[in-house]
Amino acid sequence: MKTEVPVYLFLGFLESGKTTFIQETLEDERFDSGERTLLLMCEEGEIELNQRKFRVPDVYIENIEDESELTGENLSSLVKKYRADRVLIEYNGMWTLKTLFEAMPDGWMINQIMTFFDAKTFLDYNRNMRQLVFDKIELTDLVVFNRFSTDYEKTEYHKVVRAISRRPQIVYEYPGGLAEPDDIVDPLPFDVNAPIVEIKDKDYALFYRDLVENVKGYSGKIVRFKGIVAKDKSMASDTFVIGRHVMTCCEADIAYKGLICVSDAPVALKNRDWVIITAQIKLAFHKLYGAKGPVLFVQSIETSEKPEEEVATFW
């Protein structure tokens, strides 16, 4: 049985505050649990680590200068070389996480992901390098906006994060060290407690994500929304899929996000028909899912024109 190696991952662009946070972490006695620590530095910024201030003993630093060095063999050899019990990684802001995840040796386990942005440049990065920003937020546990100013509008930053994920905690850190947690409430744009939950065309992506993250909370709910039909000859005559094409980050990741529907009679629907459906959601096993999932039991179907924007987004 392979020993599990916990991994702490620090994400962000150059000069976003990653190195400073790592320095503070290794100066904190609370992070000393007696484990030998391998620190992988994947980019070089203006701030350098001061090992003399570390309160955590047995920290071994290795520089990863090129993405090609991220191989399972190399990472395993570094852990073996230092007999490391855990790994900290300051990841290069221009590399995607896919490269790291594909290279991670068996037994490596992501324990925590923290992402840091310079608030002064974040919105520009999001406009010009949206895919890299998305990559850093999608799976993170914490987003820290460093160098935040009282002149900045928090909702602009908040919306970018929440359009990608509702998972991370968000913190705004001001010059001088004052840190303020995000307390903006994100009400859903539809009433989940209404007798019929009406989903507007522009809100399908949010509805779909909330449903798959909280299927039990939707069990028994009646919903009404517009979608495009997916149906083929392998499906029973009373079964079809309805959904929308959803863009999470950029055009390259557009994917059809559909839900299985079951009617009490055969339905005369064709692939790519646009319809408005009213249905009750139940958590049930279906062979198309291969497991339990949200199954929509149809109450009514109406033919419809396609929406103004065929691809649904989170913003």
mmCIF file of C-alpha atoms in Angstrom:
data_model
loop_
_atom_site.group_PDB
_atom_site.id
_atom_site.type_symbol
_atom_site.label_atom_id
_atom_site.label_comp_id
_atom_site.label_asym_id
_atom_site.label_seq_id
_atom_site.Cartn_x
_atom_site.Cartn_y
_atom_site.Cartn_z
ATOM 1 C CA MET A 1 0.000 0.000 0.000
ATOM 2 C CA LYS A 2 1.430 3.356 -1.064
ATOM 3 C CA THR A 3 1.854 6.047 1.584
ATOM 4 C CA GLU A 4 -0.343 9.080 1.047
ATOM 5 C CA VAL A 5 1.537 12.356 0.574
ATOM 6 C CA PRO A 6 -0.576 15.452 1.357
ATOM 7 C CA VAL A 7 -0.083 18.291 -1.122
ATOM 8 C CA TYR A 8 -0.656 21.993 -0.435
ATOM 9 C CA LEU A 9 -1.012 23.955 -3.647
ATOM 10 C CA PHE A 10 -0.479 27.722 -3.959
ATOM 11 C CA LEU A 11 -1.816 29.244 -7.183
ATOM 12 C CA GLY A 12 -1.678 32.702 -8.728
ATOM 13 C CA PHE A 13 0.106 34.839 -11.261
ATOM 14 C CA LEU A 14 3.578 36.292 -10.723
ATOM 15 C CA GLU A 15 3.709 38.826 -7.855
ATOM 16 C CA SER A 16 0.276 37.804 -6.570
ATOM 17 C CA GLY A 17 1.465 37.117 -3.013
ATOM 18 C CA LYS A 18 2.057 33.354 -3.112
ATOM 19 C CA THR A 19 5.655 33.464 -1.871
ATOM 20 C CA THR A 20 4.821 35.852 0.961
ATOM 21 C CA PHE A 21 2.038 33.565 2.140
ATOM 22 C CA ILE A 22 4.317 30.508 1.992
ATOM 23 C CA GLN A 23 6.945 32.394 4.027
ATOM 24 C CA GLU A 24 4.338 33.270 6.662
ATOM 25 C CA THR A 25 3.075 29.696 6.717
ATOM 26 C CA LEU A 26 6.528 28.257 7.330
ATOM 27 C CA GLU A 27 7.169 30.843 10.048
ATOM 28 C CA ASP A 28 4.057 29.650 11.859
ATOM 29 C CA GLU A 29 4.724 27.016 14.506
ATOM 30 C CA ARG A 30 1.169 25.721 14.060
ATOM 31 C CA PHE A 31 2.195 24.363 10.662
ATOM 32 C CA ASP A 32 4.933 22.295 12.304
ATOM 33 C CA SER A 33 3.505 18.819 12.767
ATOM 34 C CA GLY A 34 6.889 17.115 12.698
ATOM 35 C CA GLU A 35 6.656 16.312 8.979
ATOM 36 C CA ARG A 36 9.535 16.615 6.540
ATOM 37 C CA THR A 37 8.412 19.161 3.955
ATOM 38 C CA LEU A 38 9.323 19.352 0.268
ATOM 39 C CA LEU A 39 8.689 22.797 -1.231
ATOM 40 C CA LEU A 40 8.550 22.945 -5.034
ATOM 41 C CA MET A 41 9.069 26.445 -6.451
ATOM 42 C CA CYS A 42 7.804 26.617 -10.034
ATOM 43 C CA GLU A 43 8.480 30.279 -10.718
ATOM 44 C CA GLU A 44 10.834 32.977 -9.500
ATOM 45 C CA GLY A 45 9.426 36.324 -8.390
ATOM 46 C CA GLU A 46 10.880 39.396 -6.727
ATOM 47 C CA ILE A 47 10.243 38.041 -3.209
ATOM 48 C CA GLU A 48 12.707 35.412 -2.009
ATOM 49 C CA LEU A 49 12.118 32.972 0.823
ATOM 50 C CA ASN A 50 14.077 33.567 4.019
ATOM 51 C CA GLN A 51 14.721 30.084 5.397
ATOM 52 C CA ARG A 52 16.391 31.471 8.529
ATOM 53 C CA LYS A 53 12.976 32.679 9.709
ATOM 54 C CA PHE A 54 11.251 29.341 9.195
ATOM 55 C CA ARG A 55 9.826 27.932 12.435
ATOM 56 C CA VAL A 56 9.078 24.697 10.580
ATOM 57 C CA PRO A 57 12.198 22.482 10.521
ATOM 58 C CA ASP A 58 13.130 20.042 7.769
ATOM 59 C CA VAL A 59 12.013 22.124 4.774
ATOM 60 C CA TYR A 60 13.712 21.174 1.508
ATOM 61 C CA ILE A 61 13.388 23.509 -1.479
ATOM 62 C CA GLU A 62 13.611 22.428 -5.104
ATOM 63 C CA ASN A 63 13.149 24.670 -8.143
ATOM 64 C CA ILE A 64 11.081 23.427 -11.072
ATOM 65 C CA GLU A 65 12.199 25.681 -13.902
ATOM 66 C CA ASP A 66 10.371 24.104 -16.813
ATOM 67 C CA GLU A 67 6.948 22.520 -17.216
ATOM 68 C CA SER A 68 8.606 19.473 -18.784
ATOM 69 C CA GLU A 69 10.112 18.668 -15.366
ATOM 70 C CA LEU A 70 6.646 17.885 -14.048
ATOM 71 C CA THR A 71 6.722 14.142 -14.513
ATOM 72 C CA GLY A 72 5.643 11.396 -12.158
ATOM 73 C CA GLU A 73 9.151 9.980 -12.149
ATOM 74 C CA ASN A 74 10.776 13.290 -11.236
ATOM 75 C CA LEU A 75 8.244 14.163 -8.540
ATOM 76 C CA SER A 76 8.521 10.717 -6.989
ATOM 77 C CA SER A 77 12.309 10.912 -6.958
ATOM 78 C CA LEU A 78 12.250 14.272 -5.144
ATOM 79 C CA VAL A 79 9.978 12.920 -2.419
ATOM 80 C CA LYS A 80 12.242 9.895 -2.074
ATOM 81 C CA LYS A 81 15.397 12.042 -2.072
ATOM 82 C CA TYR A 82 14.261 14.090 0.932
ATOM 83 C CA ARG A 83 12.056 11.423 2.525
ATOM 84 C CA ALA A 84 9.335 14.049 2.451
ATOM 85 C CA ASP A 85 6.074 13.518 4.332
ATOM 86 C CA ARG A 86 4.252 16.376 2.630
ATOM 87 C CA VAL A 87 4.640 18.648 -0.412
ATOM 88 C CA LEU A 88 4.053 22.380 -0.852
ATOM 89 C CA ILE A 89 3.923 23.694 -4.417
ATOM 90 C CA GLU A 90 4.175 27.303 -5.516
ATOM 91 C CA TYR A 91 2.779 26.757 -9.007
ATOM 92 C CA ASN A 92 3.677 28.761 -12.085
ATOM 93 C CA GLY A 93 0.846 31.123 -13.000
ATOM 94 C CA MET A 94 1.163 30.386 -16.716
ATOM 95 C CA TRP A 95 0.928 26.598 -16.376
ATOM 96 C CA THR A 96 -2.402 24.801 -16.278
ATOM 97 C CA LEU A 97 -3.305 22.475 -13.436
ATOM 98 C CA LYS A 98 -3.915 19.663 -15.910
ATOM 99 C CA THR A 99 -0.145 19.341 -16.360
ATOM 100 C CA LEU A 100 0.419 18.911 -12.634
ATOM 101 C CA PHE A 101 -2.524 16.604 -12.023
ATOM 102 C CA GLU A 102 -1.484 14.288 -14.845
ATOM 103 C CA ALA A 103 2.059 14.122 -13.421
ATOM 104 C CA MET A 104 1.159 13.579 -9.767
ATOM 105 C CA PRO A 105 2.451 10.222 -8.522
ATOM 106 C CA ASP A 106 0.139 7.642 -6.988
ATOM 107 C CA GLY A 107 -0.469 8.455 -3.346
ATOM 108 C CA TRP A 108 -0.223 12.220 -3.744
ATOM 109 C CA MET A 109 -3.386 13.750 -2.314
ATOM 110 C CA ILE A 110 -4.417 17.377 -2.707
ATOM 111 C CA ASN A 111 -5.028 18.567 0.835
ATOM 112 C CA GLN A 112 -5.672 22.240 0.166
ATOM 113 C CA ILE A 113 -5.607 24.671 -2.773
ATOM 114 C CA MET A 114 -5.144 28.395 -2.178
ATOM 115 C CA THR A 115 -5.231 31.023 -4.905
ATOM 116 C CA PHE A 116 -3.827 34.551 -4.759
ATOM 117 C CA PHE A 117 -4.476 37.521 -7.051
ATOM 118 C CA ASP A 118 -3.201 41.077 -7.142
ATOM 119 C CA ALA A 119 -6.459 43.043 -6.984
ATOM 120 C CA LYS A 120 -4.903 45.811 -9.105
ATOM 121 C CA THR A 121 -4.458 43.540 -12.115
ATOM 122 C CA PHE A 122 -7.068 40.819 -11.553
ATOM 123 C CA LEU A 123 -9.874 42.212 -13.707
ATOM 124 C CA ASP A 124 -7.464 42.771 -16.612
ATOM 125 C CA TYR A 125 -6.165 39.214 -16.284
ATOM 126 C CA ASN A 126 -9.739 37.949 -16.290
ATOM 127 C CA ARG A 127 -10.545 39.867 -19.461
ATOM 128 C CA ASN A 128 -7.382 38.888 -21.319
ATOM 129 C CA MET A 129 -6.486 35.455 -19.889
ATOM 130 C CA ARG A 130 -9.849 34.146 -18.782
ATOM 131 C CA GLN A 131 -8.904 30.492 -19.172
ATOM 132 C CA LEU A 132 -5.906 30.788 -16.835
ATOM 133 C CA VAL A 133 -7.993 32.672 -14.265
ATOM 134 C CA PHE A 134 -10.695 30.012 -14.496
ATOM 135 C CA ASP A 135 -8.092 27.274 -14.029
ATOM 136 C CA LYS A 136 -6.938 28.828 -10.752
ATOM 137 C CA ILE A 137 -10.404 29.297 -9.268
ATOM 138 C CA GLU A 138 -12.325 26.213 -10.380
ATOM 139 C CA LEU A 139 -11.010 23.822 -7.702
ATOM 140 C CA THR A 140 -9.556 26.173 -5.111
ATOM 141 C CA ASP A 141 -10.601 26.313 -1.462
ATOM 142 C CA LEU A 142 -9.599 29.949 -0.936
ATOM 143 C CA VAL A 143 -9.249 33.054 -3.108
ATOM 144 C CA VAL A 144 -7.267 35.969 -1.667
ATOM 145 C CA PHE A 145 -7.321 39.358 -3.384
ATOM 146 C CA ASN A 146 -4.131 41.074 -2.229
ATOM 147 C CA ARG A 147 -3.521 44.824 -2.313
ATOM 148 C CA PHE A 148 -7.235 45.489 -2.276
ATOM 149 C CA SER A 149 -8.393 49.100 -2.023
ATOM 150 C CA THR A 150 -11.485 50.707 -0.550
ATOM 151 C CA ASP A 151 -11.888 52.301 -3.998
ATOM 152 C CA TYR A 152 -12.505 48.892 -5.595
ATOM 153 C CA GLU A 153 -15.999 47.462 -5.999
ATOM 154 C CA LYS A 154 -16.087 44.081 -4.263
ATOM 155 C CA THR A 155 -19.014 42.815 -6.301
ATOM 156 C CA GLU A 156 -16.927 42.907 -9.494
ATOM 157 C CA TYR A 157 -14.397 40.509 -7.976
ATOM 158 C CA HIS A 158 -17.018 38.427 -6.226
ATOM 159 C CA LYS A 159 -19.020 37.860 -9.418
ATOM 160 C CA VAL A 160 -15.992 36.593 -11.328
ATOM 161 C CA VAL A 161 -15.246 34.013 -8.641
ATOM 162 C CA ARG A 162 -18.842 32.903 -8.178
ATOM 163 C CA ALA A 163 -19.399 32.563 -11.917
ATOM 164 C CA ILE A 164 -16.693 29.888 -11.795
ATOM 165 C CA SER A 165 -17.324 28.225 -8.441
ATOM 166 C CA ARG A 166 -19.344 28.681 -5.272
ATOM 167 C CA ARG A 167 -16.852 26.562 -3.373
ATOM 168 C CA PRO A 168 -14.026 28.888 -2.306
ATOM 169 C CA GLN A 169 -13.917 31.284 0.581
ATOM 170 C CA ILE A 170 -13.050 34.796 -0.649
ATOM 171 C CA VAL A 171 -10.836 37.182 1.332
ATOM 172 C CA TYR A 172 -9.930 40.808 0.544
ATOM 173 C CA GLU A 173 -6.567 41.828 1.997
ATOM 174 C CA TYR A 174 -5.771 45.547 2.256
ATOM 175 C CA PRO A 175 -2.343 47.195 2.442
ATOM 176 C CA GLY A 176 -1.233 47.069 6.060
ATOM 177 C CA GLY A 177 -2.453 43.519 6.600
ATOM 178 C CA LEU A 178 -6.165 44.011 7.289
ATOM 179 C CA ALA A 179 -8.030 41.010 5.876
ATOM 180 C CA GLU A 180 -11.778 41.062 5.317
ATOM 181 C CA PRO A 181 -13.828 37.972 4.424
ATOM 182 C CA ASP A 182 -16.364 38.206 1.625
ATOM 183 C CA ASP A 183 -19.914 38.396 3.000
ATOM 184 C CA ILE A 184 -21.853 39.005 -0.214
ATOM 185 C CA VAL A 185 -24.939 36.799 -0.344
ATOM 186 C CA ASP A 186 -25.614 34.987 -3.619
ATOM 187 C CA PRO A 187 -29.364 34.481 -3.936
ATOM 188 C CA LEU A 188 -30.362 32.230 -6.799
ATOM 189 C CA PRO A 189 -32.123 34.098 -9.631
ATOM 190 C CA PHE A 190 -35.169 31.813 -9.249
ATOM 191 C CA ASP A 191 -37.408 30.808 -6.355
ATOM 192 C CA VAL A 192 -36.709 27.177 -5.470
ATOM 193 C CA ASN A 193 -39.685 27.185 -3.084
ATOM 194 C CA ALA A 194 -42.260 28.293 -5.641
ATOM 195 C CA PRO A 195 -44.992 25.789 -6.611
ATOM 196 C CA ILE A 196 -43.352 25.745 -10.058
ATOM 197 C CA VAL A 197 -39.698 26.771 -10.203
ATOM 198 C CA GLU A 198 -39.482 28.979 -13.298
ATOM 199 C CA ILE A 199 -36.032 29.004 -14.910
ATOM 200 C CA LYS A 200 -35.376 31.893 -17.309
ATOM 201 C CA ASP A 201 -33.344 31.194 -20.433
ATOM 202 C CA LYS A 202 -30.342 33.127 -19.115
ATOM 203 C CA ASP A 203 -30.324 31.161 -15.840
ATOM 204 C CA TYR A 204 -30.107 27.575 -17.106
ATOM 205 C CA ALA A 205 -26.368 27.214 -16.358
ATOM 206 C CA LEU A 206 -26.878 28.326 -12.737
ATOM 207 C CA PHE A 207 -29.905 26.052 -12.378
ATOM 208 C CA TYR A 208 -28.069 23.032 -13.782
ATOM 209 C CA ARG A 209 -25.046 23.533 -11.542
ATOM 210 C CA ASP A 210 -27.170 24.067 -8.444
ATOM 211 C CA LEU A 211 -29.222 20.983 -9.262
ATOM 212 C CA VAL A 212 -26.286 18.610 -9.723
ATOM 213 C CA GLU A 213 -24.617 19.971 -6.566
ATOM 214 C CA ASN A 214 -27.793 19.654 -4.503
ATOM 215 C CA VAL A 215 -29.944 16.946 -6.108
ATOM 216 C CA LYS A 216 -31.641 15.968 -2.853
ATOM 217 C CA GLY A 217 -32.713 19.566 -2.304
ATOM 218 C CA TYR A 218 -34.575 19.520 -5.629
ATOM 219 C CA SER A 219 -36.231 16.129 -5.152
ATOM 220 C CA GLY A 220 -39.995 16.572 -5.522
ATOM 221 C CA LYS A 221 -39.696 20.087 -6.994
ATOM 222 C CA ILE A 222 -41.616 20.966 -10.157
ATOM 223 C CA VAL A 223 -39.524 22.976 -12.639
ATOM 224 C CA ARG A 224 -40.249 24.697 -15.927
ATOM 225 C CA PHE A 225 -37.568 25.691 -18.438
ATOM 226 C CA LYS A 226 -36.625 25.778 -22.113
ATOM 227 C CA GLY A 227 -34.135 23.350 -23.561
ATOM 228 C CA ILE A 228 -32.995 21.460 -26.601
ATOM 229 C CA VAL A 229 -33.893 17.790 -26.980
ATOM 230 C CA ALA A 230 -31.357 15.014 -27.366
ATOM 231 C CA LYS A 231 -32.864 11.712 -28.466
ATOM 232 C CA ASP A 232 -31.705 8.656 -30.369
ATOM 233 C CA LYS A 233 -33.014 5.227 -31.306
ATOM 234 C CA SER A 234 -31.437 3.580 -28.275
ATOM 235 C CA MET A 235 -33.823 5.415 -25.935
ATOM 236 C CA ALA A 236 -37.252 4.139 -25.015
ATOM 237 C CA SER A 237 -40.153 5.908 -26.723
ATOM 238 C CA ASP A 238 -41.109 7.644 -23.476
ATOM 239 C CA THR A 239 -37.569 8.831 -22.692
ATOM 240 C CA PHE A 240 -35.461 11.750 -23.927
ATOM 241 C CA VAL A 241 -32.845 14.202 -22.653
ATOM 242 C CA ILE A 242 -33.362 17.930 -22.377
ATOM 243 C CA GLY A 243 -30.672 20.510 -21.679
ATOM 244 C CA ARG A 244 -28.604 23.375 -23.016
ATOM 245 C CA HIS A 245 -25.102 23.867 -24.293
ATOM 246 C CA VAL A 246 -23.202 25.523 -21.437
ATOM 247 C CA MET A 247 -20.010 27.557 -21.621
ATOM 248 C CA THR A 248 -18.178 27.448 -18.301
ATOM 249 C CA CYS A 249 -14.999 29.290 -19.206
ATOM 250 C CA CYS A 250 -14.539 29.834 -22.926
ATOM 251 C CA GLU A 251 -15.712 28.514 -26.294
ATOM 252 C CA ALA A 252 -13.349 25.547 -26.087
ATOM 253 C CA ASP A 253 -15.235 24.067 -23.120
ATOM 254 C CA ILE A 254 -18.810 24.394 -24.408
ATOM 255 C CA ALA A 255 -20.620 21.149 -23.570
ATOM 256 C CA TYR A 256 -24.189 19.887 -23.613
ATOM 257 C CA LYS A 257 -25.555 19.644 -20.064
ATOM 258 C CA GLY A 258 -28.706 17.578 -20.147
ATOM 259 C CA LEU A 259 -31.174 15.873 -17.838
ATOM 260 C CA ILE A 260 -33.040 12.618 -18.403
ATOM 261 C CA CYS A 261 -36.794 12.985 -18.890
ATOM 262 C CA VAL A 262 -39.443 10.293 -18.657
ATOM 263 C CA SER A 263 -42.998 10.759 -19.923
ATOM 264 C CA ASP A 264 -46.092 8.687 -19.116
ATOM 265 C CA ALA A 265 -46.606 8.126 -22.855
ATOM 266 C CA PRO A 266 -44.450 7.981 -26.013
ATOM 267 C CA VAL A 267 -43.235 11.414 -27.115
ATOM 268 C CA ALA A 268 -42.970 12.570 -30.716
ATOM 269 C CA LEU A 269 -39.791 14.599 -30.299
ATOM 270 C CA LYS A 270 -36.802 14.800 -32.598
ATOM 271 C CA ASN A 271 -33.183 15.445 -31.824
ATOM 272 C CA ARG A 272 -32.480 19.205 -31.525
ATOM 273 C CA ASP A 273 -36.132 20.215 -31.036
ATOM 274 C CA TRP A 274 -36.506 23.224 -28.733
ATOM 275 C CA VAL A 275 -39.247 22.752 -26.151
ATOM 276 C CA ILE A 276 -40.491 24.165 -22.868
ATOM 277 C CA ILE A 277 -40.901 21.436 -20.301
ATOM 278 C CA THR A 278 -42.712 21.280 -16.991
ATOM 279 C CA ALA A 279 -41.607 18.310 -14.921
ATOM 280 C CA GLN A 280 -41.157 16.980 -11.408
ATOM 281 C CA ILE A 281 -37.602 16.143 -10.367
ATOM 282 C CA LYS A 282 -36.964 12.896 -8.532
ATOM 283 C CA LEU A 283 -33.698 11.329 -7.444
ATOM 284 C CA ALA A 284 -33.853 7.926 -9.124
ATOM 285 C CA PHE A 285 -31.730 5.324 -10.825
ATOM 286 C CA HIS A 286 -31.672 5.452 -14.615
ATOM 287 C CA LYS A 287 -29.578 3.311 -16.905
ATOM 288 C CA LEU A 288 -28.529 6.342 -18.966
ATOM 289 C CA TYR A 289 -26.882 7.759 -15.846
ATOM 290 C CA GLY A 290 -25.704 4.338 -14.720
ATOM 291 C CA ALA A 291 -26.508 5.493 -11.186
ATOM 292 C CA LYS A 292 -29.005 7.552 -9.237
ATOM 293 C CA GLY A 293 -29.483 11.041 -10.597
ATOM 294 C CA PRO A 294 -32.069 13.761 -11.244
ATOM 295 C CA VAL A 295 -34.825 12.280 -13.419
ATOM 296 C CA LEU A 296 -37.507 14.651 -14.720
ATOM 297 C CA PHE A 297 -40.999 13.168 -14.826
ATOM 298 C CA VAL A 298 -42.816 15.111 -17.521
ATOM 299 C CA GLN A 299 -46.066 16.932 -16.836
ATOM 300 C CA SER A 300 -46.238 19.005 -20.022
ATOM 301 C CA ILE A 301 -44.209 19.772 -23.158
ATOM 302 C CA GLU A 302 -44.611 22.763 -25.471
ATOM 303 C CA THR A 303 -42.760 23.400 -28.706
ATOM 304 C CA SER A 304 -40.714 26.598 -28.600
ATOM 305 C CA GLU A 305 -38.429 28.897 -30.509
ATOM 306 C CA LYS A 306 -34.757 28.795 -29.624
ATOM 307 C CA PRO A 307 -33.623 31.348 -27.004
ATOM 308 C CA GLU A 308 -31.896 34.556 -28.019
ATOM 309 C CA GLU A 309 -28.595 33.125 -26.724
ATOM 310 C CA GLU A 310 -28.369 29.419 -27.542
ATOM 311 C CA VAL A 311 -25.321 28.843 -25.303
ATOM 312 C CA ALA A 312 -25.978 29.278 -21.591
ATOM 313 C CA THR A 313 -23.317 30.895 -19.388
ATOM 314 C CA PHE A 314 -22.796 31.757 -15.732
ATOM 315 C CA TRP A 315 -22.620 35.507 -16.281
#
